[in-house]
């Protein structure tokens, strides 16, 4: 498998302080927008990390917008995660390696131009080419010619992937480097969206106001403040908006957002603070609160690129730290049971057939302070004498980080063994992680791109995996993942992936903490609010009273 360059990372609970006036104007002013009827919904949002390009968006804030303004080849059922064709009329293969994609004709971008096979092929080639520095480039690594456009070192020797061929306006073929029986199920992810010609002819203009082929189009966008989306009259899919538009409002304080929700100045808040969660979970919510499983896992990762964290003895320390964390107590006291203690590195929403295996983590994920202290001492103690857990301060993470450190400190009998290390903003935090500047542990999380165990393991733990923030590298793990990917039978493939996952129990590049539920609260002004398995509101279904 070629080295990956993808860097998708779940934001999960990036919130904070209502930006200036942005979050304060009343949602009762329906805003501009207009479209299919109904009022405009005002919803919580956080600043995207990168410009809004499909292949350059790997976090939930940008992803929420991309998924509103684009429709891909396939889509996922918001209740079951089942994949079905969207813009694709068919995706077929006789050998599980060479695929033919046929499009439903007549679909258009919101600028009026037609979505064609070339729209996909050009977008995928752009996303893969290393000189374009797209964070989702590794999603194309299975396509023949990927190594030519994104070599592990040096400059590309080709500008396009040899495995992509346009047959006619509505047909293109894809040649993969190996059999990949579940490949069509991955194509609902953001990286695979098509791009209009204006993306290439006026790139700067496109970034100011992105154009897609989805149920909404962008009417206005002021970075760090808000984005107004209105129904796209050119959308040909089945998920037509049942409201007059969505105003996404940037908040930098979850408490400010919740206050706006309570006052009626905000309609949808899906990044609730721990204080708000306690209030909603324990008190009357008027039926306007949802706490439902999502394909999200929270972890703490270690900087294995630092010499003091990469030794065999440090491996024992990492194991001990995991056993020093009292997950059930933290989940109950901090999260009011809106999390579930993790016992593997995937998510229960996959189900057993999809790869979730309850208890795979074993003793490593079981609170055992005696064994924890023993292992840490056996490993020579915490590198540097003190464990820091870094996190972005604008995301409501302080409470659980402090609780985690308290658990570790109590296990070790040292109230200074672990401390939290807040870093100002999500962007600052991520830049430090991406720049390999971490010297101690740091929070990580993963929100699935598509409902496959492969998605929880390959990008996060294979050598040079795009979201491999710990920079873990184990050739045996990589080989096992490749074996699983090549297996045409899904059940056998899942079992092979679980064999790879078992290696993480010993190596511990990241400690599983808990599976995260999606939570959302809404105002009395809106109805039919639900979260999809990715914990994102299904905006198209929201209605306004």
Short mmCIF file of C-alpha atoms in Angstrom, two decimals:
data_model
loop_
_atom_site.label_atom_id
_atom_site.label_comp_id
_atom_site.label_asym_id
_atom_site.label_seq_id
_atom_site.Cartn_x
_atom_site.Cartn_y
_atom_site.Cartn_z
CA UNK A 1 0.00 0.00 0.00
CA UNK A 2 1.50 3.34 -0.90
CA UNK A 3 2.28 5.80 1.78
CA UNK A 4 -0.75 7.80 2.62
CA UNK A 5 -0.96 11.51 2.96
CA UNK A 6 -4.46 11.85 4.20
CA UNK A 7 -5.15 13.75 7.34
CA UNK A 8 -8.72 13.52 8.27
CA UNK A 9 -9.25 14.20 11.93
CA UNK A 10 -12.46 14.49 13.80
CA UNK A 11 -13.00 17.82 15.44
CA UNK A 12 -15.59 16.55 17.84
CA UNK A 13 -16.78 19.24 20.07
CA UNK A 14 -14.97 22.21 18.71
CA UNK A 15 -16.81 25.08 20.15
CA UNK A 16 -16.55 28.22 21.87
CA UNK A 17 -17.44 31.72 22.28
CA UNK A 18 -19.91 33.30 20.18
CA UNK A 19 -18.06 35.37 17.82
CA UNK A 20 -18.87 38.89 18.11
CA UNK A 21 -22.14 39.77 16.76
CA UNK A 22 -22.37 36.70 14.68
CA UNK A 23 -24.08 34.52 17.17
CA UNK A 24 -26.22 37.25 18.54
CA UNK A 25 -28.55 38.32 15.85
CA UNK A 26 -31.91 36.80 16.40
CA UNK A 27 -32.76 33.62 14.61
CA UNK A 28 -36.25 34.95 14.37
CA UNK A 29 -35.07 37.15 11.57
CA UNK A 30 -35.30 34.52 8.94
CA UNK A 31 -32.31 35.86 7.14
CA UNK A 32 -32.03 35.85 3.47
CA UNK A 33 -32.38 32.79 1.73
CA UNK A 34 -35.32 31.45 0.27
CA UNK A 35 -36.01 28.39 -1.48
CA UNK A 36 -38.24 25.49 -1.05
CA UNK A 37 -40.41 27.00 1.63
CA UNK A 38 -40.24 27.31 5.38
CA UNK A 39 -38.07 29.54 7.47
CA UNK A 40 -34.35 29.69 7.82
CA UNK A 41 -32.64 27.62 10.52
CA UNK A 42 -29.86 29.14 12.58
CA UNK A 43 -27.35 26.48 13.59
CA UNK A 44 -24.12 26.23 15.54
CA UNK A 45 -20.89 26.08 13.57
CA UNK A 46 -17.13 26.30 14.04
CA UNK A 47 -14.52 27.71 11.69
CA UNK A 48 -13.25 25.15 9.17
CA UNK A 49 -9.55 24.41 9.40
CA UNK A 50 -8.90 24.68 5.66
CA UNK A 51 -10.40 26.36 2.62
CA UNK A 52 -13.59 24.61 1.52
CA UNK A 53 -12.29 22.19 -1.07
CA UNK A 54 -13.65 18.61 -0.95
CA UNK A 55 -10.22 16.99 -1.03
CA UNK A 56 -8.87 19.46 1.49
CA UNK A 57 -11.56 19.08 4.14
CA UNK A 58 -11.10 16.43 6.80
CA UNK A 59 -12.81 17.84 9.87
CA UNK A 60 -16.45 18.15 10.80
CA UNK A 61 -16.95 21.90 10.47
CA UNK A 62 -15.82 22.02 6.88
CA UNK A 63 -17.34 18.62 6.26
CA UNK A 64 -20.78 19.80 7.39
CA UNK A 65 -20.77 22.44 4.66
CA UNK A 66 -19.32 20.18 1.98
CA UNK A 67 -22.04 17.65 2.66
CA UNK A 68 -24.71 20.30 2.28
CA UNK A 69 -23.44 21.79 -0.96
CA UNK A 70 -22.33 18.54 -2.63
CA UNK A 71 -23.87 15.21 -3.55
CA UNK A 72 -21.50 12.38 -4.36
CA UNK A 73 -21.72 9.11 -6.19
CA UNK A 74 -23.23 7.41 -3.16
CA UNK A 75 -24.94 8.61 0.00
CA UNK A 76 -25.44 7.10 3.43
CA UNK A 77 -28.78 6.52 5.08
CA UNK A 78 -28.95 8.92 8.06
CA UNK A 79 -30.46 6.24 10.27
CA UNK A 80 -28.65 3.06 9.21
CA UNK A 81 -25.48 4.25 7.42
CA UNK A 82 -26.38 1.97 4.53
CA UNK A 83 -24.83 3.17 1.27
CA UNK A 84 -26.98 3.79 -1.80
CA UNK A 85 -26.39 5.44 -5.15
CA UNK A 86 -26.84 9.21 -5.28
CA UNK A 87 -25.34 10.79 -8.42
CA UNK A 88 -24.18 7.33 -9.51
CA UNK A 89 -26.57 5.30 -11.60
CA UNK A 90 -24.37 2.23 -11.16
CA UNK A 91 -20.90 1.23 -9.94
CA UNK A 92 -19.99 -2.19 -11.25
CA UNK A 93 -17.05 -4.54 -11.54
CA UNK A 94 -16.52 -8.08 -12.69
CA UNK A 95 -13.28 -8.56 -10.80
CA UNK A 96 -13.56 -6.21 -7.78
CA UNK A 97 -10.60 -4.24 -9.10
CA UNK A 98 -11.66 -2.56 -12.35
CA UNK A 99 -14.80 -0.50 -11.89
CA UNK A 100 -17.19 1.26 -14.24
CA UNK A 101 -19.09 4.25 -12.89
CA UNK A 102 -22.18 5.48 -14.69
CA UNK A 103 -23.80 8.77 -13.68
CA UNK A 104 -27.43 9.73 -13.60
CA UNK A 105 -27.63 12.24 -16.49
CA UNK A 106 -28.73 15.82 -16.15
CA UNK A 107 -27.37 16.69 -12.70
CA UNK A 108 -26.06 20.24 -12.41
CA UNK A 109 -23.85 22.34 -10.24
CA UNK A 110 -25.38 25.37 -8.59
CA UNK A 111 -23.72 27.58 -11.22
CA UNK A 112 -25.85 25.87 -13.86
CA UNK A 113 -23.09 23.77 -15.44
CA UNK A 114 -23.57 20.02 -15.91
CA UNK A 115 -22.01 17.37 -13.70
CA UNK A 116 -20.16 14.97 -15.97
CA UNK A 117 -17.71 12.11 -15.70
CA UNK A 118 -14.97 14.67 -16.30
CA UNK A 119 -16.16 16.57 -13.21
CA UNK A 120 -15.25 13.55 -11.12
CA UNK A 121 -12.05 12.56 -12.90
CA UNK A 122 -10.66 16.10 -12.82
CA UNK A 123 -11.60 16.49 -9.14
CA UNK A 124 -9.98 13.21 -8.16
CA UNK A 125 -6.82 13.95 -10.10
CA UNK A 126 -6.61 17.36 -8.46
CA UNK A 127 -7.14 15.84 -5.03
CA UNK A 128 -4.44 13.23 -5.52
CA UNK A 129 -1.70 15.40 -7.04
CA UNK A 130 0.86 16.02 -4.31
CA UNK A 131 1.69 19.54 -5.43
CA UNK A 132 -1.89 20.56 -4.64
CA UNK A 133 -1.30 19.56 -1.00
CA UNK A 134 -4.80 18.27 -0.40
CA UNK A 135 -5.20 16.62 3.00
CA UNK A 136 -7.48 13.92 1.64
CA UNK A 137 -5.07 12.86 -1.10
CA UNK A 138 -4.59 9.39 0.32
CA UNK A 139 -8.24 8.55 -0.36
CA UNK A 140 -7.09 8.05 -3.94
CA UNK A 141 -4.19 5.77 -3.10
CA UNK A 142 -5.95 2.67 -4.40
CA UNK A 143 -6.23 4.11 -7.91
CA UNK A 144 -3.57 3.06 -10.36
CA UNK A 145 -1.08 5.84 -11.00
CA UNK A 146 -1.45 7.37 -7.56
CA UNK A 147 2.24 6.85 -6.85
CA UNK A 148 3.09 8.80 -9.98
CA UNK A 149 1.10 11.86 -8.92
CA UNK A 150 1.90 11.52 -5.22
CA UNK A 151 5.24 9.76 -4.79
CA UNK A 152 6.47 9.12 -1.27
CA UNK A 153 9.44 11.37 -2.02
CA UNK A 154 10.30 13.81 -4.74
CA UNK A 155 8.15 15.45 -7.36
CA UNK A 156 5.29 13.81 -9.24
CA UNK A 157 6.14 12.20 -12.56
CA UNK A 158 2.58 12.56 -13.86
CA UNK A 159 -0.22 15.06 -13.44
CA UNK A 160 -3.09 12.58 -13.65
CA UNK A 161 -3.71 9.02 -12.47
CA UNK A 162 -3.48 6.37 -15.15
CA UNK A 163 -6.33 4.43 -13.53
CA UNK A 164 -8.95 7.03 -14.36
CA UNK A 165 -10.51 7.16 -17.82
CA UNK A 166 -13.44 9.23 -19.08
CA UNK A 167 -15.53 7.07 -21.42
CA UNK A 168 -18.31 9.55 -22.19
CA UNK A 169 -20.13 12.40 -20.46
CA UNK A 170 -21.78 10.04 -17.99
CA UNK A 171 -19.29 7.18 -17.72
CA UNK A 172 -15.78 6.76 -16.37
CA UNK A 173 -13.68 3.79 -15.36
CA UNK A 174 -11.46 3.29 -12.36
CA UNK A 175 -8.61 0.77 -12.21
CA UNK A 176 -7.49 0.01 -8.67
CA UNK A 177 -4.11 -1.35 -7.65
CA UNK A 178 -5.70 -4.33 -5.94
CA UNK A 179 -9.04 -5.94 -5.34
CA UNK A 180 -11.20 -3.82 -3.05
CA UNK A 181 -14.64 -5.29 -2.75
CA UNK A 182 -16.04 -2.57 -0.52
CA UNK A 183 -14.58 0.33 -2.48
CA UNK A 184 -17.97 1.61 -3.74
CA UNK A 185 -19.09 2.00 -0.13
CA UNK A 186 -16.33 4.54 0.47
CA UNK A 187 -17.47 6.90 -2.29
CA UNK A 188 -19.88 8.90 -0.15
CA UNK A 189 -16.96 10.63 1.52
CA UNK A 190 -16.18 14.28 0.89
CA UNK A 191 -12.96 13.66 -1.02
CA UNK A 192 -14.85 12.00 -3.86
CA UNK A 193 -17.17 14.87 -4.70
CA UNK A 194 -17.09 16.30 -8.26
CA UNK A 195 -15.85 19.79 -9.03
CA UNK A 196 -17.16 22.35 -11.52
CA UNK A 197 -14.94 23.86 -14.20
CA UNK A 198 -14.80 27.16 -12.29
CA UNK A 199 -12.81 25.45 -9.54
CA UNK A 200 -9.92 25.21 -11.99
CA UNK A 201 -10.47 28.39 -14.03
CA UNK A 202 -11.02 30.75 -11.05
CA UNK A 203 -9.70 28.99 -7.99
CA UNK A 204 -9.55 32.06 -5.74
CA UNK A 205 -13.09 33.02 -6.69
CA UNK A 206 -14.26 29.50 -6.00
CA UNK A 207 -12.77 29.51 -2.51
CA UNK A 208 -14.61 32.74 -1.70
CA UNK A 209 -17.92 31.13 -2.62
CA UNK A 210 -17.69 27.38 -3.30
CA UNK A 211 -20.04 25.81 -5.84
CA UNK A 212 -21.42 22.30 -5.52
CA UNK A 213 -24.18 20.03 -6.77
CA UNK A 214 -25.88 19.33 -3.44
CA UNK A 215 -29.17 20.27 -1.79
CA UNK A 216 -27.92 23.71 -0.68
CA UNK A 217 -25.82 26.44 -2.21
CA UNK A 218 -23.82 29.13 -0.45
CA UNK A 219 -25.39 32.56 -0.53
CA UNK A 220 -22.78 34.35 1.58
CA UNK A 221 -19.75 33.45 3.66
CA UNK A 222 -17.84 35.58 6.14
CA UNK A 223 -15.02 33.59 7.61
CA UNK A 224 -15.04 33.31 11.43
CA UNK A 225 -18.56 34.70 11.50
CA UNK A 226 -21.21 32.91 9.52
CA UNK A 227 -22.30 31.22 6.33
CA UNK A 228 -25.73 31.50 4.79
CA UNK A 229 -26.94 28.56 2.71
CA UNK A 230 -30.13 28.43 0.68
CA UNK A 231 -31.79 25.54 -1.18
CA UNK A 232 -30.15 24.81 -4.51
CA UNK A 233 -32.85 24.87 -7.23
CA UNK A 234 -30.56 22.86 -9.54
CA UNK A 235 -30.24 19.93 -7.12
CA UNK A 236 -31.49 16.66 -8.66
CA UNK A 237 -31.16 14.31 -5.71
CA UNK A 238 -33.63 12.93 -3.21
CA UNK A 239 -32.63 14.98 -0.16
CA UNK A 240 -34.32 18.24 -1.01
CA UNK A 241 -34.39 20.76 1.87
CA UNK A 242 -37.58 21.05 3.89
CA UNK A 243 -36.60 24.50 5.14
CA UNK A 244 -35.76 27.85 3.62
CA UNK A 245 -32.05 27.61 4.32
CA UNK A 246 -29.41 27.22 7.00
CA UNK A 247 -27.48 30.03 8.65
CA UNK A 248 -24.36 28.54 10.19
CA UNK A 249 -23.08 30.74 12.99
CA UNK A 250 -19.54 30.47 14.32
CA UNK A 251 -19.23 30.11 18.08
CA UNK A 252 -16.04 29.87 20.07
CA UNK A 253 -17.68 29.15 23.43
CA UNK A 254 -20.13 26.26 23.88
CA UNK A 255 -21.71 28.01 26.85
CA UNK A 256 -22.47 31.09 24.76
CA UNK A 257 -24.07 28.90 22.12
CA UNK A 258 -26.23 27.17 24.70
CA UNK A 259 -27.29 30.51 26.13
CA UNK A 260 -28.35 31.60 22.66
CA UNK A 261 -30.26 28.36 22.26
CA UNK A 262 -32.11 28.96 25.50
CA UNK A 263 -32.98 32.51 24.50
CA UNK A 264 -34.18 31.50 21.07
CA UNK A 265 -31.33 33.20 19.21
CA UNK A 266 -30.05 29.82 18.02
CA UNK A 267 -32.09 26.90 16.67
CA UNK A 268 -29.69 23.95 16.63
CA UNK A 269 -26.78 23.34 18.98
CA UNK A 270 -24.87 20.12 18.32
CA UNK A 271 -21.75 20.94 20.32
CA UNK A 272 -23.16 21.11 23.79
CA UNK A 273 -20.93 21.90 26.73
CA UNK A 274 -20.64 19.40 29.55
CA UNK A 275 -22.68 21.79 31.70
CA UNK A 276 -25.45 21.87 29.13
CA UNK A 277 -25.36 18.10 28.77
CA UNK A 278 -25.84 17.65 32.50
CA UNK A 279 -28.76 20.05 32.46
CA UNK A 280 -30.42 18.41 29.47
CA UNK A 281 -29.77 14.82 30.55
CA UNK A 282 -31.03 15.32 34.08
CA UNK A 283 -33.81 17.81 33.57
CA UNK A 284 -36.74 18.57 31.34
CA UNK A 285 -35.73 19.28 27.76
CA UNK A 286 -39.18 19.60 26.31
CA UNK A 287 -38.35 16.70 24.04
CA UNK A 288 -35.84 18.85 22.20
CA UNK A 289 -32.69 16.93 23.09
CA UNK A 290 -31.23 13.88 21.38
CA UNK A 291 -28.45 11.60 22.68
CA UNK A 292 -27.72 8.91 20.12
CA UNK A 293 -24.77 6.68 19.17
CA UNK A 294 -22.39 7.94 16.52
CA UNK A 295 -19.37 6.62 14.68
CA UNK A 296 -16.94 8.49 16.87
CA UNK A 297 -14.18 7.41 19.21
CA UNK A 298 -12.10 9.61 21.47
CA UNK A 299 -8.50 8.71 22.15
CA UNK A 300 -5.29 10.04 23.67
CA UNK A 301 -2.27 9.67 21.39
CA UNK A 302 1.45 9.73 22.05
CA UNK A 303 4.18 11.43 20.02
CA UNK A 304 6.07 8.33 18.95
CA UNK A 305 8.34 10.57 16.88
CA UNK A 306 9.89 11.68 20.19
CA UNK A 307 12.71 9.34 21.20
CA UNK A 308 11.64 9.11 24.84
CA UNK A 309 8.18 7.90 23.86
CA UNK A 310 9.27 5.35 21.25
CA UNK A 311 11.30 2.89 23.31
CA UNK A 312 10.16 -0.58 24.36
CA UNK A 313 10.03 0.63 27.95
CA UNK A 314 7.87 3.58 26.97
CA UNK A 315 5.45 1.05 25.52
CA UNK A 316 4.98 -0.30 29.06
CA UNK A 317 4.40 3.24 30.31
CA UNK A 318 1.70 3.80 27.69
CA UNK A 319 0.02 0.58 28.73
CA UNK A 320 0.16 1.64 32.38
CA UNK A 321 -1.32 5.06 31.63
CA UNK A 322 -4.26 3.41 29.88
CA UNK A 323 -4.93 1.17 32.87
CA UNK A 324 -4.78 4.20 35.18
CA UNK A 325 -7.81 5.82 33.55
CA UNK A 326 -11.14 5.12 35.25
CA UNK A 327 -13.28 5.42 32.13
CA UNK A 328 -16.67 4.45 33.62
CA UNK A 329 -16.43 7.06 36.37
CA UNK A 330 -15.35 9.82 33.99
CA UNK A 331 -18.10 8.95 31.53
CA UNK A 332 -20.68 9.13 34.30
CA UNK A 333 -19.48 12.21 36.15
CA UNK A 334 -18.20 14.37 33.30
CA UNK A 335 -20.32 13.31 30.36
CA UNK A 336 -23.55 12.27 32.09
CA UNK A 337 -23.37 8.97 30.23
CA UNK A 338 -23.29 10.60 26.80
CA UNK A 339 -20.20 8.50 26.17
CA UNK A 340 -19.52 4.78 26.50
CA UNK A 341 -16.17 3.47 27.81
CA UNK A 342 -14.20 2.19 24.83
CA UNK A 343 -13.16 -1.43 24.58
CA UNK A 344 -11.66 -1.32 21.08
CA UNK A 345 -10.44 1.21 18.50
CA UNK A 346 -13.60 1.35 16.34
CA UNK A 347 -17.24 2.13 17.18
CA UNK A 348 -20.32 0.13 18.16
CA UNK A 349 -22.24 1.66 15.25
CA UNK A 350 -20.34 -0.69 12.94
CA UNK A 351 -22.00 -3.65 14.60
CA UNK A 352 -20.31 -7.03 14.87
CA UNK A 353 -20.60 -7.64 11.13
CA UNK A 354 -18.96 -4.31 10.42
CA UNK A 355 -15.95 -4.90 12.66
CA UNK A 356 -16.81 -3.72 16.14
CA UNK A 357 -15.61 -6.23 18.75
CA UNK A 358 -16.55 -5.46 22.31
CA UNK A 359 -13.66 -6.18 24.69
CA UNK A 360 -10.91 -6.45 22.06
CA UNK A 361 -8.83 -3.97 24.07
CA UNK A 362 -8.97 -6.32 27.09
CA UNK A 363 -7.08 -5.42 30.27
CA UNK A 364 -5.53 -2.40 28.56
CA UNK A 365 -8.87 -0.59 28.72
CA UNK A 366 -9.78 -1.82 32.20
CA UNK A 367 -9.11 0.40 35.20
CA UNK A 368 -6.44 -1.27 37.33
CA UNK A 369 -4.44 1.27 39.34
CA UNK A 370 -2.16 -1.33 40.89
CA UNK A 371 -1.14 -2.82 37.55
CA UNK A 372 -0.94 0.65 36.03
CA UNK A 373 1.60 1.84 38.60
CA UNK A 374 3.58 -1.36 38.24
CA UNK A 375 3.84 -1.05 34.46
CA UNK A 376 4.81 2.62 34.57
CA UNK A 377 7.53 1.91 37.12
CA UNK A 378 8.67 -1.08 35.09
CA UNK A 379 8.93 1.20 32.08
CA UNK A 380 11.16 3.63 33.95
CA UNK A 381 8.48 6.17 34.77
CA UNK A 382 6.76 8.80 32.68
CA UNK A 383 9.22 10.37 30.22
CA UNK A 384 10.27 13.77 31.52
CA UNK A 385 8.76 13.01 34.91
CA UNK A 386 5.32 14.42 34.13
CA UNK A 387 2.60 13.54 31.64
CA UNK A 388 0.94 16.41 29.81
CA UNK A 389 -2.26 15.94 27.86
CA UNK A 390 -2.60 18.71 25.30
CA UNK A 391 -5.96 19.86 23.95
CA UNK A 392 -7.53 22.81 22.18
CA UNK A 393 -8.92 25.20 24.76
CA UNK A 394 -11.80 26.32 22.53
CA UNK A 395 -13.48 22.95 22.48
CA UNK A 396 -14.81 22.13 25.92
CA UNK A 397 -12.18 19.51 26.67
CA UNK A 398 -10.79 20.83 29.96
CA UNK A 399 -13.17 18.92 32.23
CA UNK A 400 -12.44 15.47 30.88
CA UNK A 401 -8.72 16.09 30.52
CA UNK A 402 -8.56 17.21 34.15
CA UNK A 403 -10.60 14.17 35.21
CA UNK A 404 -8.34 11.87 33.24
CA UNK A 405 -5.25 13.37 34.85
CA UNK A 406 -6.85 13.11 38.28
CA UNK A 407 -7.45 9.42 37.68
CA UNK A 408 -3.85 8.89 36.61
CA UNK A 409 -2.55 10.93 39.55
CA UNK A 410 -4.60 8.93 42.03
CA UNK A 411 -3.39 5.66 40.53
CA UNK A 412 0.22 6.79 40.83
CA UNK A 413 -0.17 8.49 44.20
CA UNK A 414 1.29 11.68 42.80
CA UNK A 415 -0.94 14.71 42.26
CA UNK A 416 1.51 16.20 39.77
CA UNK A 417 2.10 13.13 37.62
CA UNK A 418 -0.34 14.38 34.95
CA UNK A 419 -1.53 17.86 33.99
CA UNK A 420 -3.63 19.24 31.17
CA UNK A 421 -2.01 21.50 28.59
CA UNK A 422 -4.56 23.80 26.94
CA UNK A 423 -3.64 25.28 23.55
CA UNK A 424 -5.61 28.33 22.44
CA UNK A 425 -7.55 27.35 19.35
CA UNK A 426 -8.33 24.24 17.40
CA UNK A 427 -6.29 25.51 14.47
CA UNK A 428 -3.26 26.22 16.68
CA UNK A 429 -3.58 22.85 18.32
CA UNK A 430 -3.87 21.00 15.02
CA UNK A 431 -0.96 22.88 13.54
CA UNK A 432 1.22 21.78 16.45
CA UNK A 433 0.08 18.19 16.09
CA UNK A 434 0.63 18.22 12.34
CA UNK A 435 4.01 19.87 12.83
CA UNK A 436 5.15 17.08 15.17
CA UNK A 437 5.66 19.58 17.98
CA UNK A 438 4.01 17.55 20.71
CA UNK A 439 6.28 16.35 23.49
CA UNK A 440 3.62 14.59 25.55
CA UNK A 441 0.23 13.00 25.12
CA UNK A 442 -2.50 14.85 23.23
CA UNK A 443 -6.17 14.40 22.56
CA UNK A 444 -7.26 12.79 19.33
CA UNK A 445 -10.54 11.58 17.97
CA UNK A 446 -11.95 9.93 14.92
CA UNK A 447 -15.26 10.31 13.23
CA UNK A 448 -15.83 7.72 10.57
CA UNK A 449 -15.85 8.77 6.94
CA UNK A 450 -17.85 5.72 5.99
CA UNK A 451 -19.07 2.73 8.01
CA UNK A 452 -16.17 0.32 7.58
CA UNK A 453 -13.60 -0.94 10.12
CA UNK A 454 -10.97 -0.12 7.50
CA UNK A 455 -11.75 3.55 8.05
CA UNK A 456 -11.00 3.35 11.77
CA UNK A 457 -7.62 1.67 11.30
CA UNK A 458 -5.88 2.42 8.03
CA UNK A 459 -5.72 6.23 8.02
CA UNK A 460 -4.98 6.43 11.73
CA UNK A 461 -2.48 3.66 12.40
CA UNK A 462 -0.74 2.56 9.19
CA UNK A 463 2.73 3.90 8.53
CA UNK A 464 2.42 7.44 7.18
CA UNK A 465 -1.36 7.18 7.35
CA UNK A 466 -2.76 10.62 6.81
CA UNK A 467 -4.34 10.85 10.26
CA UNK A 468 -1.56 8.94 11.97
CA UNK A 469 -0.89 11.76 14.42
CA UNK A 470 1.24 9.57 16.69
CA UNK A 471 3.36 8.50 13.68
CA UNK A 472 3.00 4.89 14.71
CA UNK A 473 4.78 2.46 12.38
CA UNK A 474 4.57 -1.32 12.51
CA UNK A 475 5.27 -3.23 9.27
CA UNK A 476 3.26 -6.20 10.55
CA UNK A 477 0.25 -3.97 11.13
CA UNK A 478 0.59 -2.46 7.65
CA UNK A 479 0.84 -5.88 6.03
CA UNK A 480 -2.23 -7.13 7.86
CA UNK A 481 -4.26 -4.10 6.76
CA UNK A 482 -3.22 -4.71 3.16
CA UNK A 483 -4.26 -8.34 3.49
CA UNK A 484 -7.66 -7.30 4.83
CA UNK A 485 -8.20 -4.83 2.01
CA UNK A 486 -7.44 -7.45 -0.61
CA UNK A 487 -9.95 -9.93 0.78
CA UNK A 488 -13.07 -9.97 -1.44
CA UNK A 489 -15.27 -11.57 1.19
CA UNK A 490 -16.44 -8.94 3.67
CA UNK A 491 -16.64 -11.21 6.71
CA UNK A 492 -13.12 -12.50 6.13
CA UNK A 493 -11.92 -8.97 5.50
CA UNK A 494 -13.39 -7.76 8.79
CA UNK A 495 -11.72 -10.60 10.69
CA UNK A 496 -8.38 -9.75 9.08
CA UNK A 497 -8.77 -6.11 10.11
CA UNK A 498 -9.47 -7.20 13.69
CA UNK A 499 -6.23 -9.21 13.66
CA UNK A 500 -4.44 -5.97 12.81
CA UNK A 501 -6.32 -4.14 15.53
CA UNK A 502 -5.12 -6.61 18.15
CA UNK A 503 -1.55 -5.37 17.55
CA UNK A 504 -2.59 -2.00 18.96
CA UNK A 505 -3.23 -3.63 22.34
CA UNK A 506 0.50 -4.15 22.79
CA UNK A 507 1.86 -1.17 20.90
CA UNK A 508 -0.60 1.44 22.25
CA UNK A 509 0.02 4.33 19.84
CA UNK A 510 -3.25 5.72 21.16
CA UNK A 511 -5.37 4.93 24.19
CA UNK A 512 -9.07 4.30 23.53
CA UNK A 513 -11.09 6.44 25.93
CA UNK A 514 -14.76 6.35 25.02
CA UNK A 515 -17.20 6.14 22.17
CA UNK A 516 -19.01 9.37 21.69
CA UNK A 517 -22.69 9.77 21.26
CA UNK A 518 -23.95 12.51 19.07
CA UNK A 519 -25.93 15.05 21.03
CA UNK A 520 -28.03 17.93 19.85
CA UNK A 521 -30.58 20.29 21.36
CA UNK A 522 -32.92 22.54 19.46
CA UNK A 523 -35.31 25.42 19.91
CA UNK A 524 -39.09 25.24 19.96
CA UNK A 525 -39.01 26.99 16.59
CA UNK A 526 -37.76 23.93 14.65
CA UNK A 527 -38.84 20.31 14.34
CA UNK A 528 -37.71 16.97 12.94
CA UNK A 529 -34.12 17.38 14.15
CA UNK A 530 -32.02 14.24 13.91
CA UNK A 531 -28.37 13.29 13.75
CA UNK A 532 -26.88 10.95 11.21
CA UNK A 533 -24.42 8.23 12.33
CA UNK A 534 -21.64 10.76 11.83
CA UNK A 535 -23.31 12.94 14.52
CA UNK A 536 -24.05 15.72 12.04
CA UNK A 537 -27.54 17.24 11.95
CA UNK A 538 -29.57 16.17 8.94
CA UNK A 539 -30.15 19.78 7.92
CA UNK A 540 -32.33 19.01 4.93
CA UNK A 541 -34.96 17.37 7.16
CA UNK A 542 -35.34 20.22 9.66
CA UNK A 543 -38.60 22.09 9.45
CA UNK A 544 -39.47 25.49 10.90
CA UNK A 545 -42.69 26.16 12.75
#
